[in-house]
Short mmCIF file of C-alpha atoms and ligand atoms in Angstrom, two decimals:
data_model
loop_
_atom_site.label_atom_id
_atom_site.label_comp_id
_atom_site.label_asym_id
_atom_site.label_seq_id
_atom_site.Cartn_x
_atom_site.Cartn_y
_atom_site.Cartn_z
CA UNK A 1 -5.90 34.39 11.90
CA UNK A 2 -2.52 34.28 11.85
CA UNK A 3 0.79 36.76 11.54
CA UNK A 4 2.69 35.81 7.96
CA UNK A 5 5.91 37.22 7.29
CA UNK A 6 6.18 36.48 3.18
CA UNK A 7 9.49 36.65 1.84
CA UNK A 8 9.21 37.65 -2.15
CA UNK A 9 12.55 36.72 -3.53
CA UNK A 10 13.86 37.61 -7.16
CA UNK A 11 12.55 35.24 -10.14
CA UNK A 12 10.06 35.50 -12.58
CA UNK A 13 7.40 33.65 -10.46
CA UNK A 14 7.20 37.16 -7.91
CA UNK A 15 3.83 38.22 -9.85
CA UNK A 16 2.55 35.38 -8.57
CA UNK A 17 3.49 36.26 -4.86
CA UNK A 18 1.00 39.04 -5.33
CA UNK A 19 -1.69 36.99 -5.52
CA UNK A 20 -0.48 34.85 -2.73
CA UNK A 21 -1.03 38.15 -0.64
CA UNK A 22 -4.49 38.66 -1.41
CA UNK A 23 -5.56 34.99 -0.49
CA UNK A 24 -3.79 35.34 3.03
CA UNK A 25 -5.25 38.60 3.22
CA UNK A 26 -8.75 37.59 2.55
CA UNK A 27 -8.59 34.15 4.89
CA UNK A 28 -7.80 36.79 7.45
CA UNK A 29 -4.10 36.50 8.22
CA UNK A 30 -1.85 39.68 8.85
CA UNK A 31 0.91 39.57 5.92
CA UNK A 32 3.70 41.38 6.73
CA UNK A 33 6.22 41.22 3.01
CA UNK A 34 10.06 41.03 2.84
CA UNK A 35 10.97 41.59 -0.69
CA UNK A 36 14.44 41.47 -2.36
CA UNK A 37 16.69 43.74 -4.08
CA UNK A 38 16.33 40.90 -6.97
CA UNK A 39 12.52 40.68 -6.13
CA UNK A 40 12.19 44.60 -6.74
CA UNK A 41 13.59 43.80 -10.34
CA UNK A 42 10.32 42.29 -11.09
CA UNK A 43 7.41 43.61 -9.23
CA UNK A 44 7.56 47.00 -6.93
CA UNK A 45 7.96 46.26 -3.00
CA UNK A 46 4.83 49.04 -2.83
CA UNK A 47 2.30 46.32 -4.85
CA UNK A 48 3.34 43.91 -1.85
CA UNK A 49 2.16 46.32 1.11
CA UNK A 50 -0.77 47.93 -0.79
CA UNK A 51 -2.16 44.60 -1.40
CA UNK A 52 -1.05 43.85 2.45
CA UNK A 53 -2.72 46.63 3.42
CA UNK A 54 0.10 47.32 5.26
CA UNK A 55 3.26 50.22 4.73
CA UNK A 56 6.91 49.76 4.99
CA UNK A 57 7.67 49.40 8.73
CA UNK A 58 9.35 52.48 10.25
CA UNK A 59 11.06 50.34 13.04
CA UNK A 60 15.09 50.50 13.15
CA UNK A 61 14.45 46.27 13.79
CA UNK A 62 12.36 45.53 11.26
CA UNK A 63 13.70 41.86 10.95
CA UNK A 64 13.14 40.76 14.45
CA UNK A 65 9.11 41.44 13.88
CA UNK A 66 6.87 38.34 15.37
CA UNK A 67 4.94 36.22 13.22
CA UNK A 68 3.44 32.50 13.06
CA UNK A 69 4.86 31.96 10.03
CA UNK A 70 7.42 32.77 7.70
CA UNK A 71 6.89 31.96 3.91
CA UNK A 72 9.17 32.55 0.99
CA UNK A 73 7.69 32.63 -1.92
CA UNK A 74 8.86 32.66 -4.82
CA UNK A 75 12.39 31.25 -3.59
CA UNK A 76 15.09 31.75 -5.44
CA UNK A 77 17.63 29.08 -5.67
CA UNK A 78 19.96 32.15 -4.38
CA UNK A 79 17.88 32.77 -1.33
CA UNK A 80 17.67 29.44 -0.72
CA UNK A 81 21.13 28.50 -0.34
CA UNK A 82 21.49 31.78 1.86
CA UNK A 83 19.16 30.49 4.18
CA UNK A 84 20.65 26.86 4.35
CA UNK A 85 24.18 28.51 5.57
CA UNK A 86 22.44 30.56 7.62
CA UNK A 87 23.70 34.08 5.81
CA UNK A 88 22.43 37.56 7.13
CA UNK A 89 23.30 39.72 4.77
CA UNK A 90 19.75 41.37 3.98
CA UNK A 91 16.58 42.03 5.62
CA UNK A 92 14.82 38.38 4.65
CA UNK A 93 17.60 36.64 5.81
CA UNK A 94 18.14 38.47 8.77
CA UNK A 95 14.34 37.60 9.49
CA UNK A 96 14.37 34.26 8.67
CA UNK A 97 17.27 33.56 11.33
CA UNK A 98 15.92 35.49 14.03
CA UNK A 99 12.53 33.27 13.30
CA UNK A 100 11.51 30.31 15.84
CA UNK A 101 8.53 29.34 14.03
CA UNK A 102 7.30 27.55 11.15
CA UNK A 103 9.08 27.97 7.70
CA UNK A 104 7.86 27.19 4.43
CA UNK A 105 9.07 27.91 1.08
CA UNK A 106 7.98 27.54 -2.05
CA UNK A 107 11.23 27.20 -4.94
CA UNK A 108 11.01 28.50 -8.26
CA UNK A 109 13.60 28.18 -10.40
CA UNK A 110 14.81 26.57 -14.04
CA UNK A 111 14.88 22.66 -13.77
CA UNK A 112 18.44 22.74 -14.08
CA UNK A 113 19.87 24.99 -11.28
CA UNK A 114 16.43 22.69 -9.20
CA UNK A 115 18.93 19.37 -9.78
CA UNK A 116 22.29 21.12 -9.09
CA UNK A 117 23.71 19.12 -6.65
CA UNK A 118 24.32 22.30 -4.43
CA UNK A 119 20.81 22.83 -5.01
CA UNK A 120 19.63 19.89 -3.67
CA UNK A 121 21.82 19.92 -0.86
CA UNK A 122 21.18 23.46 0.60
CA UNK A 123 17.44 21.97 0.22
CA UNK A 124 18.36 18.73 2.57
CA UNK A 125 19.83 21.39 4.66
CA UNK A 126 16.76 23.45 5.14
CA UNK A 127 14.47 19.89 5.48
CA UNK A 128 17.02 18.67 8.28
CA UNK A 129 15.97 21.69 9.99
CA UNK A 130 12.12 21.23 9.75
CA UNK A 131 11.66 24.02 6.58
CA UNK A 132 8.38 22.61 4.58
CA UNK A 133 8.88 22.82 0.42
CA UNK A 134 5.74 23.56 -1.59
CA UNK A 135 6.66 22.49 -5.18
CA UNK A 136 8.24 23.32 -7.20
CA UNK A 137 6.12 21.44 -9.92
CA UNK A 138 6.46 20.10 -13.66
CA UNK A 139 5.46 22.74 -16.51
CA UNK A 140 6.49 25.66 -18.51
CA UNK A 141 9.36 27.42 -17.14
CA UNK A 142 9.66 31.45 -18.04
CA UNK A 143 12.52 30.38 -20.56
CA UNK A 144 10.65 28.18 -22.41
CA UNK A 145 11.92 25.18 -21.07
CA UNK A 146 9.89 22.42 -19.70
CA UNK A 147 10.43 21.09 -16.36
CA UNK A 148 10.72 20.36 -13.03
CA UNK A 149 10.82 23.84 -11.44
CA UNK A 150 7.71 26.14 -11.47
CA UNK A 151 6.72 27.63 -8.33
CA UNK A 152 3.77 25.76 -6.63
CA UNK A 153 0.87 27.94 -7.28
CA UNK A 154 -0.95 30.60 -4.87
CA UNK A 155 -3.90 28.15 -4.11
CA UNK A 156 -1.73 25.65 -3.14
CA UNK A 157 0.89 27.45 -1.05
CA UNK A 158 -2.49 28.94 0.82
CA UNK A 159 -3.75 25.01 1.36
CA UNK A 160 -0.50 24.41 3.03
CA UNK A 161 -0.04 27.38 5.33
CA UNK A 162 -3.43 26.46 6.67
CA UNK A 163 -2.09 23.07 7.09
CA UNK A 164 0.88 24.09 9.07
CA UNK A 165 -1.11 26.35 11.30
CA UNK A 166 -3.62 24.07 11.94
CA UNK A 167 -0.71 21.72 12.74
CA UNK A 168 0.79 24.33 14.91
CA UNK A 169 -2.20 23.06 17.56
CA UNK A 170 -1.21 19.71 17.77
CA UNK A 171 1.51 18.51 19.55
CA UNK A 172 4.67 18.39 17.65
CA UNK A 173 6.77 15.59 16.73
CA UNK A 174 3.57 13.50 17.82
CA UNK A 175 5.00 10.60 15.13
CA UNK A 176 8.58 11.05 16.35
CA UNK A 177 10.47 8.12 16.85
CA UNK A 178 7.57 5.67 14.61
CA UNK A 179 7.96 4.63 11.31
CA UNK A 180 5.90 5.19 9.08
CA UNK A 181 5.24 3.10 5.66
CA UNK A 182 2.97 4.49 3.05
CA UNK A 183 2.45 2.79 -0.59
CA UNK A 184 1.38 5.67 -2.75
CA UNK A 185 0.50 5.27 -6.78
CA UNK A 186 -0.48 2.78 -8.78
CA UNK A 187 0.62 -0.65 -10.32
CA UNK A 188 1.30 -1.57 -13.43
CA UNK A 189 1.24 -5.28 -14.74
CA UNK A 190 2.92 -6.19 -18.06
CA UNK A 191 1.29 -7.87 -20.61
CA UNK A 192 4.43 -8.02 -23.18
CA UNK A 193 7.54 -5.78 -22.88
CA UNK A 194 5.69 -2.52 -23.65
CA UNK A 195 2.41 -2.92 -23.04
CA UNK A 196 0.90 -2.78 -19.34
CA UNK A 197 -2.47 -2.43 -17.50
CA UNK A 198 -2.90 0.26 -14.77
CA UNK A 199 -5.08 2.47 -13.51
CA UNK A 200 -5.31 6.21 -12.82
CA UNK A 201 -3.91 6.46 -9.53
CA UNK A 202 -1.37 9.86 -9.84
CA UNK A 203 -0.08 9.13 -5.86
CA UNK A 204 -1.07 12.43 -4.56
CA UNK A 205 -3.23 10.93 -1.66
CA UNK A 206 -0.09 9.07 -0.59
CA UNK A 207 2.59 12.16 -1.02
CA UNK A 208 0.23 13.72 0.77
CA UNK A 209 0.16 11.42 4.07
CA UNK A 210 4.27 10.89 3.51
CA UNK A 211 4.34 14.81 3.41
CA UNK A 212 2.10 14.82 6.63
CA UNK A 213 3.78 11.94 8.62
CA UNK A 214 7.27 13.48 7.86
CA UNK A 215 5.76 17.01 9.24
CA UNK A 216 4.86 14.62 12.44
CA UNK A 217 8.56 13.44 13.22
CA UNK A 218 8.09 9.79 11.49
CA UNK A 219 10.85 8.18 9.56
CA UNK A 220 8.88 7.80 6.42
CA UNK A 221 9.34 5.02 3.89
CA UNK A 222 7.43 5.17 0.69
CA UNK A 223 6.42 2.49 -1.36
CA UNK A 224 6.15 4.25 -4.63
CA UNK A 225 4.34 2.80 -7.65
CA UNK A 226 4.41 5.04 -10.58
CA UNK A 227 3.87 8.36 -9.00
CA UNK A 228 2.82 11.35 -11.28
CA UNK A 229 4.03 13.45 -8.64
CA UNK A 230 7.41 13.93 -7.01
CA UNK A 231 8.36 12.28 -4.02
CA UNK A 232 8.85 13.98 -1.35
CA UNK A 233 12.94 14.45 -0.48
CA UNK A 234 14.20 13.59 3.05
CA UNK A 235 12.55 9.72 3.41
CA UNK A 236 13.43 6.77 2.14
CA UNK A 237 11.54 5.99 -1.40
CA UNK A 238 11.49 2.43 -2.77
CA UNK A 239 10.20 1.86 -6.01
CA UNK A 240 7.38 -0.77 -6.59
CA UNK A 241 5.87 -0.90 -10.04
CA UNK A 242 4.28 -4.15 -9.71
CA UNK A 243 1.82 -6.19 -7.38
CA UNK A 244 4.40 -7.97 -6.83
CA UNK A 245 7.23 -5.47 -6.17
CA UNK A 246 4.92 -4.20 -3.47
CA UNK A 247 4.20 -7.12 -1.77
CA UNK A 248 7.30 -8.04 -1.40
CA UNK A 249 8.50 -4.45 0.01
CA UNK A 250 5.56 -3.90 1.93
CA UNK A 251 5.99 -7.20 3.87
CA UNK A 252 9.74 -6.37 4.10
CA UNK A 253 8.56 -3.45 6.70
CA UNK A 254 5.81 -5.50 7.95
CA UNK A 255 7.19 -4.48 11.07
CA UNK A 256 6.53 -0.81 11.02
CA UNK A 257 4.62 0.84 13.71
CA UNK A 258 2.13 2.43 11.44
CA UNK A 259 1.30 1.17 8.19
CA UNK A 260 -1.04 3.04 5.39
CA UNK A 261 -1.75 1.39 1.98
CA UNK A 262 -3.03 3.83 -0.04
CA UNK A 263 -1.51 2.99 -3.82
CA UNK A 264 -3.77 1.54 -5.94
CA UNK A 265 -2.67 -2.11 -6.54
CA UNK A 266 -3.66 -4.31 -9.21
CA UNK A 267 -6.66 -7.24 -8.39
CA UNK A 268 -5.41 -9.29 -11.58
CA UNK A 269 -2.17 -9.94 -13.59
CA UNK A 270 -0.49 -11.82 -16.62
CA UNK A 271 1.15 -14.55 -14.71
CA UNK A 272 3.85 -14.52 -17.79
CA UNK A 273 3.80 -11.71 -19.86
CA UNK A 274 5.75 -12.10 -23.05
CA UNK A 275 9.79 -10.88 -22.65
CA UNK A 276 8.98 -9.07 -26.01
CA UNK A 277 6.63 -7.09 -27.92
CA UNK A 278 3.17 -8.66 -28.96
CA UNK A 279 3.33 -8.04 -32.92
CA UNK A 280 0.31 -6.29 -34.11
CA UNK A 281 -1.71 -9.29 -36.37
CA UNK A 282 -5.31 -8.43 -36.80
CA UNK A 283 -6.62 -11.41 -34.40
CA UNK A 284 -8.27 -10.61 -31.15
CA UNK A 285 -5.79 -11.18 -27.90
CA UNK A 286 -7.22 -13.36 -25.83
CA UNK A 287 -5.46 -13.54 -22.10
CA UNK A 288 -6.69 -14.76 -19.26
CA UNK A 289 -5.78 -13.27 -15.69
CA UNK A 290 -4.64 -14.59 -12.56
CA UNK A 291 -5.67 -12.72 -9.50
CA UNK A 292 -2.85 -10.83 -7.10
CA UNK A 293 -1.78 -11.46 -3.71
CA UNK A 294 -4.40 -9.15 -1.55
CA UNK A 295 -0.94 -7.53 0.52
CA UNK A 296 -3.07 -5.71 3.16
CA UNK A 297 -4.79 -9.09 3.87
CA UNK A 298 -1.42 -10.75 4.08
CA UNK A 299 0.01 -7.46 6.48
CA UNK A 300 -3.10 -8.30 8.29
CA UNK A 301 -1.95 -11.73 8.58
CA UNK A 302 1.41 -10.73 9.57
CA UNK A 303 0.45 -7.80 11.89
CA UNK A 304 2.76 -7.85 15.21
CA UNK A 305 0.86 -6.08 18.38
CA UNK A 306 0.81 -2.12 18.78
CA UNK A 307 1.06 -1.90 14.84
CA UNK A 308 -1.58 0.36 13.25
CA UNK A 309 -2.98 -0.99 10.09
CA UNK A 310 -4.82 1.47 7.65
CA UNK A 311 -6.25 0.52 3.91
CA UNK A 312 -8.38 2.13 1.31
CA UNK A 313 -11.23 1.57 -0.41
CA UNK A 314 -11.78 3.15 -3.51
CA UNK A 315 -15.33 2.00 -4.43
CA UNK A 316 -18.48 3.13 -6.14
CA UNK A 317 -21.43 4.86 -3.50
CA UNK A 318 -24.16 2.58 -3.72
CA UNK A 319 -22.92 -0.49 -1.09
CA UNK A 320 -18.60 0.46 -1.57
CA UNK A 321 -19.33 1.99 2.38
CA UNK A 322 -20.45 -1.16 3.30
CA UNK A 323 -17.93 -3.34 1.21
CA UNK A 324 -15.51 -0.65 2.72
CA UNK A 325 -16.72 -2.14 6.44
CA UNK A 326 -16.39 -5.63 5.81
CA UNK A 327 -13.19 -5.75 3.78
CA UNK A 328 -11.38 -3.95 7.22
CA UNK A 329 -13.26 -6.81 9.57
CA UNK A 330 -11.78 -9.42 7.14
CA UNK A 331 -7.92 -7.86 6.49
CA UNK A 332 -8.02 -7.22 10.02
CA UNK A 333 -7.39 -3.55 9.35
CA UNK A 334 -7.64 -0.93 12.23
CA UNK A 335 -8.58 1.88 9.63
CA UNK A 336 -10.58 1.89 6.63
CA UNK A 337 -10.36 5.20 4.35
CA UNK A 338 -13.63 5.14 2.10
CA UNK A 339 -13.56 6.95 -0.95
CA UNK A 340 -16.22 7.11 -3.51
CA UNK A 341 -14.74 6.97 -7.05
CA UNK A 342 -17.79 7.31 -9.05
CA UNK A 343 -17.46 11.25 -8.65
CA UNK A 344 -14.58 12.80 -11.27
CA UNK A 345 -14.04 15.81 -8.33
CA UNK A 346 -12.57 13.86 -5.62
CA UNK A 347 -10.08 10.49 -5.52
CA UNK A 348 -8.70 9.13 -8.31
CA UNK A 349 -5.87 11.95 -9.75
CA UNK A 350 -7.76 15.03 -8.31
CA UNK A 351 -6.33 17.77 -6.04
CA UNK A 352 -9.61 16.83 -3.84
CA UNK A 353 -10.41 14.09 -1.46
CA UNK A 354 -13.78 13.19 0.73
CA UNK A 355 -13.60 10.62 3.19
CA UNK A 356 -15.48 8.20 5.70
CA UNK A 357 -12.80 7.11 8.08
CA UNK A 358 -14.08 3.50 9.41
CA UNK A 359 -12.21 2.08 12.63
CA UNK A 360 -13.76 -0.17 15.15
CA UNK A 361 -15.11 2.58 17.21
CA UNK A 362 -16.82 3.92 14.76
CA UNK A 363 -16.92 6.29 11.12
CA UNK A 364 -16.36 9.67 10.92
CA UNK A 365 -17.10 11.76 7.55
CA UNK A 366 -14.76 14.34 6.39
CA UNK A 367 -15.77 16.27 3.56
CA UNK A 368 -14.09 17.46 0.95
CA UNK A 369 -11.05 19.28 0.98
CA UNK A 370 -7.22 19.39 -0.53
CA UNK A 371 -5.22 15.52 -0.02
CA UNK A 372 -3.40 17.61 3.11
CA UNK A 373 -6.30 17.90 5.33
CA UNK A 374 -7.49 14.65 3.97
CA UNK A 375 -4.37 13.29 5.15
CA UNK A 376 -3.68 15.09 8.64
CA UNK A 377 -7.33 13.47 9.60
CA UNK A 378 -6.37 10.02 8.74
CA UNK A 379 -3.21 10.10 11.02
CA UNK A 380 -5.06 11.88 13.60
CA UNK A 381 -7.21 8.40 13.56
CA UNK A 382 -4.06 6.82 13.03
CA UNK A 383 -2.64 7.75 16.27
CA UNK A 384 -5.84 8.26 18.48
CA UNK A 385 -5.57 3.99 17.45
CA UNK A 386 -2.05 4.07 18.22
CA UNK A 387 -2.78 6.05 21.92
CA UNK A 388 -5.34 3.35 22.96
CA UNK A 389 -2.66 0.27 22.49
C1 FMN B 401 14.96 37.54 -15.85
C2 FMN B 401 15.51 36.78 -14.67
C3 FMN B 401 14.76 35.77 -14.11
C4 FMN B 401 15.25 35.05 -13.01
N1 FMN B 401 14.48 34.06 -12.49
C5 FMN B 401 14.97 33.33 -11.47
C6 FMN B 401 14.23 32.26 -10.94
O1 FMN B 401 13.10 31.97 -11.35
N2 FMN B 401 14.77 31.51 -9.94
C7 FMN B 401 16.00 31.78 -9.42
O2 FMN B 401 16.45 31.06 -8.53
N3 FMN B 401 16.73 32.83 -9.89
C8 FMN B 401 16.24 33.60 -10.90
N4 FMN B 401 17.00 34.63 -11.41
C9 FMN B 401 18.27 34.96 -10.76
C10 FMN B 401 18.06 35.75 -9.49
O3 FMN B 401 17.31 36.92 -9.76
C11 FMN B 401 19.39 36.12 -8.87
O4 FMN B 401 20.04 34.94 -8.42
C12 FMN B 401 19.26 37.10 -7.72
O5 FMN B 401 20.54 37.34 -7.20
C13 FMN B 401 18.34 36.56 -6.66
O6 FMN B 401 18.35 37.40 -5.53
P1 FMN B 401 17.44 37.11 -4.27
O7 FMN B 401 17.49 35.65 -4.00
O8 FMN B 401 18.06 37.90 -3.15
O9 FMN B 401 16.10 37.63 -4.58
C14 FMN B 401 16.52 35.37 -12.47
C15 FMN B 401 17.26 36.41 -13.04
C16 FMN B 401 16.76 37.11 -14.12
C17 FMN B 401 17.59 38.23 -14.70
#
């Protein structure tokens, strides 16, 4: 149980605050809301506290009040740029700077003031000082518009505050000063100049261990191979659609201290698919495919002392654990991350992961749960590896 200060700043997306409120509520944390002249525009500061449980603080200091955590959520692209230049000039932001803790904010806002170059700015701002982002996503805006720029919802924003508490136990900055490369997505291979084969890797499992590594003090680098998701801001991103893009980035930082393949890369490719479009005759298409470099095999190969190695298996139940135990032996892999892609609820483009971590010492199960818990137990194996070297 923890103390929550939740800032409720002044878009469209405040309904959704309120049920942000009664999930904190009911996984037992103390919400204490801040809401906004422009947030009282929308929804009543009184909905807030009832659903708090809570009243409007009589106290003549009512922004220096203790908490864990402060969320703002929804955040306007108003309040946001307050807080990046460090304004006072109402109760949220008076709270927010007399704050030590853990701050995490969730923007809302139409795609076009979201890509503002001030926008994005104040947000490097806020990152440079250790303030987590939730979202914003891709979907209908309240205009009408489509975009990048709804707020993340409730559910979500919940899975991360328990993240950053649980976090809040471990020792910070434990990645500080490491680099950290993480391949995330995955490949494509052309056939002509349109067509491609893939698979249905969306990247989330690899956002998610960037988002986690960057929350550990690591300068991140990630490989990205057609993400469906946004990449994280505040690392470095490199883009690798193909096998062979990503081999040839991921043994560029074959030096790294720890390295985590998790994209999905292609077995097999056209070794020379057509410059332009195949025209549509009638006749079958016969190709035949060549098979692609294995890169965690060759980062194996390449692997300089201290360096933790981790790969995935994405593999069916029946013997994929075992497959899973051997493939690390032979790539010379210090971590294995099993995941079973014959069930449609976890892996492959889900919000859901379940694990069996295999290292030399032994496996350890972790059952299902949201990409960010999945990922925050892989690097805890990651380092307890990297603390025995
Ligand atoms: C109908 C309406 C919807 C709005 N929605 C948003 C929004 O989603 N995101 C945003 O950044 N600003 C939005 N605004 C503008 C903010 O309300 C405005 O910048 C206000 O000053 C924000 O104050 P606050 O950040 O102190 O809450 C909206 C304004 C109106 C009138």
């Amino acid at each position: 149980m923890a103390g929550v200060l939740l800032g409720v700043t002044g878009g469209i997306a405040a309904y959704k605050a309120c049920t942000l409120v009664r999930l904190l509520v009911r996984a037992g944390h103390d919400v204490y809301p801040i809401i906004t002249a422009g947030a009282e525009r929308f929804v009543a500061a009184e909905t807030f506290f009832a659903l708090a449980r809570t009243t409007q603080s009589g106290d003549p200091y009512p922004h220096l009040q203790r908490a864990d955590l402060l969320v703002v959520a929804p955040l306007t692209a108003n309040t946001l740029a307050r807080l990046a230049h460090g304004l006072a000039d109402d109760l949220l932001t008076e709270a927010a700077l007399a704050h030590s803790g853990p701050v995490l904010v969730a923007p809302a806002m139409n795609s076009r003031m979201w890509m503002h170059p001030a926008t994005q700015a104040n947000v490097r701002v806020l990152l440079s000082r250790g303030v987590e982002l939730v979202g914003p996503v891709e979907g209908e805006l309240a205009e009408g518009e489509e975009g990048i720029g709804r707020m993340a919802e409730p559910e979500e924003i919940l899975t991360r505050v328990e993240a950053i508490l649980v976090a809040g136990t471990r020792t910070p900055g434990s990645l500080s000063g490491l680099r950290v490369v993480v391949s995330a997505g995955g490949t494509r291979e052309p056939l002509d100049a349109v067509r491609y084969l893939g698979n249905r890797s969306s990247g989330r499992m690899g956002v998610a261990l960037v988002e986690e590594a960057q929350r550990r003090g690591a300068d991140v680098t990630l490989l990205a191979a057609n993400l469906t998701v946004p990449a994280p801001l505040g690392i470095t991103v490199v883009e690798t659609p193909t096998a062979e893009d990503l081999e040839r980035e991921a043994l560029a930082c074959a030096d790294a201290d720890v390295i985590v393949m998790a994209a999905a890369v292609a077995d097999y490719r056209l070794p020379s698919p057509s410059a332009s479009k195949r025209p549509k005759d009638g006749a079958p298409w016969v190709i035949e495919l060549a098979p692609t470099t294995d890169v965690l095999r060759a980062l194996g190969a390449a692997r300089r002392p201290g360096q933790v190695l981790v790969g995935f298996a994405a593999d069916g139940a029946d013997s994929g654990l075992e497959r899973a135990r051997e493939k690390r032996r032979a790539k010379r892999a210090d971590l294995f991350v099993f995941n079973d892609i014959s069930r449609p609820d976890i892996g492959f483009d889900a919000p859901d992961n379940e694990v069996v971590l295999i290292s030399e010492d032994g496996e350890r199960e972790v059952g299902k749960a949201p990409k960010s818990v999945i990922a925050a137990a892989i690097l805890d194996e990651a380092e307890r590896v990297l603390s025995k070297r």
